[in-house]
Steps between C-alpha positions, in 0.01 A plus 500: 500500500486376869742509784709251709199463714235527247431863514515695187797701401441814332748648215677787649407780279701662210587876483409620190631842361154709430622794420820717393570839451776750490537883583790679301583897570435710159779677578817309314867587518701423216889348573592849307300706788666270791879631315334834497422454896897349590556802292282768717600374826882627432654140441886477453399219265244583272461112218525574143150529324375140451731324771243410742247342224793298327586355777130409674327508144206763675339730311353663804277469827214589668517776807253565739413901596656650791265378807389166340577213724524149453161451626361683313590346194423186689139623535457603153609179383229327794257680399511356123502156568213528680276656278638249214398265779186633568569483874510790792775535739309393797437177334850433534663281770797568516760799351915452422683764408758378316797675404867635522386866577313590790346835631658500812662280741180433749235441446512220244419672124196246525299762722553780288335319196268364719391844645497615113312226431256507723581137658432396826602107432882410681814657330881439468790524338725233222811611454768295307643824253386435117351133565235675798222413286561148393559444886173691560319260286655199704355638842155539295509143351591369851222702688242430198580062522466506839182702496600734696390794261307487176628856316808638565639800337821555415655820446817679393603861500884567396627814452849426387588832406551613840864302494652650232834673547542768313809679622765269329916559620620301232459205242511228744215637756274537184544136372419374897179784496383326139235309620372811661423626160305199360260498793137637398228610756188224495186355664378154454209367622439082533149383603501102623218324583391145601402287244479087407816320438443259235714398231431789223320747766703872481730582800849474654619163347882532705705736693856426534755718665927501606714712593891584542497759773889497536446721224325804716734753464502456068222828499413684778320833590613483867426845624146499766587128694700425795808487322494840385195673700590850477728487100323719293813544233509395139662191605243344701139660394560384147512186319818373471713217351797342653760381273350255213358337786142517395536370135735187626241400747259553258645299238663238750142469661304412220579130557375509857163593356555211239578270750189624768293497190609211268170332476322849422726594220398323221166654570642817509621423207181420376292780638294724235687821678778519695602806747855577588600751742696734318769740678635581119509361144812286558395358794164423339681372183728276743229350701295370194838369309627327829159321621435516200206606442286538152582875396144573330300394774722750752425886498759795549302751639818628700654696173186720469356493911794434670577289790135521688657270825221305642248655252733397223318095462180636556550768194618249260143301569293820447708504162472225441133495517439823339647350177314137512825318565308307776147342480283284737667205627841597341789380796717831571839498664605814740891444583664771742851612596578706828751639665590336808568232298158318392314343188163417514232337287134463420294279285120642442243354341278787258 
């Protein structure tokens, strides 16, 4: 191929996903334990035994010990994918951590997997809640097709349990605290490197992205920021839902992805596997009825792992894997949902 003035043009490289890996806690809290903990921390309310998994369909979640931080779950994760890859951290170019947790508000989480690491390439932070990671991998593929780095690692420490509300005053405070009992701790790990872009070479095949961010307010953990700097109460350190805010906008927005992503459906569609974000089993049930999307080619790991955030996509590919469900040059589909509002998705090539 040659240029306007003769000079040759060279294909911008491809990022192609080399390696994947998850890091769960052992430790795992059944929905019957969380009742037991409302329970223990002197509720008023106290559900009735089963109320929380009939109405989220979880079975249970993962918890981290007391004094694990989401970087360190981001490292464990790191470190996997890099021995599956075969790689070393300091052949790495560049490091995101990627996630809706954090360690602390400066520095950046990045440095703190980084210094766990062992890395010495440049660092930062993605943060877009549950869709961090699918907006990690569009900073890679834009850095890896303009050649500005080679390998970039990806990783994702959440540690969701942290924003759970356990003191509950009545029936209504526990049903806008559910999604604080659905959220698992997690690491992920995402290894992208540069690779050719030919018609059936592996990589990122599309990226596509909207959002509706009049819809901010639909879940919120607001205690730490500017608006609330010094709120360390129940009402603003845990994760909370505002009206049925979230699952309107969540419903409603599914045609602004359709619409951002029309062309990229039917190849969604398509795909060998297809990953859903998953806050619950409704909402999971609802976003492959309303696409729609092929049921058997979905997974609902949310009902027995529970709502892993930005580790959530990520897990359903190691799953996915695990149980031969995708093979070399199989096209998989990763489609995310975020508070804030925003829907994202990615096509990748096996």
């Amino acid at each position: 191929m040659t240029g306007r003035y003769g000079g040759a043009v060279l294909e911008a490289p491809r990022a192609r996903l080399t390696a994947i890996a998850v890091h769960l806690p052992s430790r795992y809290r059944t929905m019957e334990e969380i009742r037991a903990g409302i329970a223990a921390a002197g509720s008023p309310y106290v559900p009735r035994p089963g109320l929380i998994e009939d109405i989220t369909g979880v079975r249970g979640v993962h918890a981290c010990e007391e004094g694990v931080c989401a970087s360190d779950l981001a490292a464990a994760a790191a470190r996997k994918a890099l021995a599956d890859a075969g790689l070393t951290i300091g052949e790495v170019d560049l490091l995101l951590f990627a996630a809706t947790s954090k360690d602390m508000i400066e520095p950046s989480t990045s440095h703190l997997v980084a210094a766990k690491l062992g890395a010495t390439c440049p660092v930062f932070d993605v943060t877009n809640a549950c869709n961090s990671v699918l907006n990690a991998m569009e900073v890679a593929s834009a850095f890896i097709a303009t050649r500005r780095y080679r390998r970039v690692l990806i990783a994702c420490g959440e540690v969701g349990s942290t924003v759970t509300r356990w003191h509950v005053p009545d029936h209504e405070a526990l049903l806008r605290a559910m999604p604080g009992y659905t959220v698992s701790d997690a690491g992920a790990a995402l290894l992208l490197t540069a690779g050719p872009a030919g018609d059936g070479d592996p990589g990122v095949l599309a990226l596509r992205f909207t959002a509706d961010s009049t819809a901010w307010n639909a879940c919120t953990v607001s205690g730490g920021g500017t608006m609330h700097p010094r709120a360390f109460d129940d009402e603003h350190m845990t994760i909370r839902l505002n009206g049925d805010l979230l699952r309107t906008t969540a419903g409603e927005g599914l045609p602004f992805l359709q619409r951002a992503a029309e062309r990229e459906l039917e190849t969604v569609r398509s795909s060998a596997f297809i990953a859903v974000h998953q806050i619950g089993m409704p909402q999971f049930q609802e976003m492959v009825d309303k696409l729609p999307l092929p049921a058997d080619r979905c997974m609902p790991t949310v009902a027995e792992h529970g709502n892993c955030a930005a580790a959530s996509l990520p897990l359903q590919l190691v799953k996915a894997l695990e149980t031969d469900r995708i093979e070399p040059g199989d096209t998989v589909a990763m489609l995310g949902l975020a508070s804030g509002m925003s829907f994202g998705l990615a096509l990748i090539r096996w």
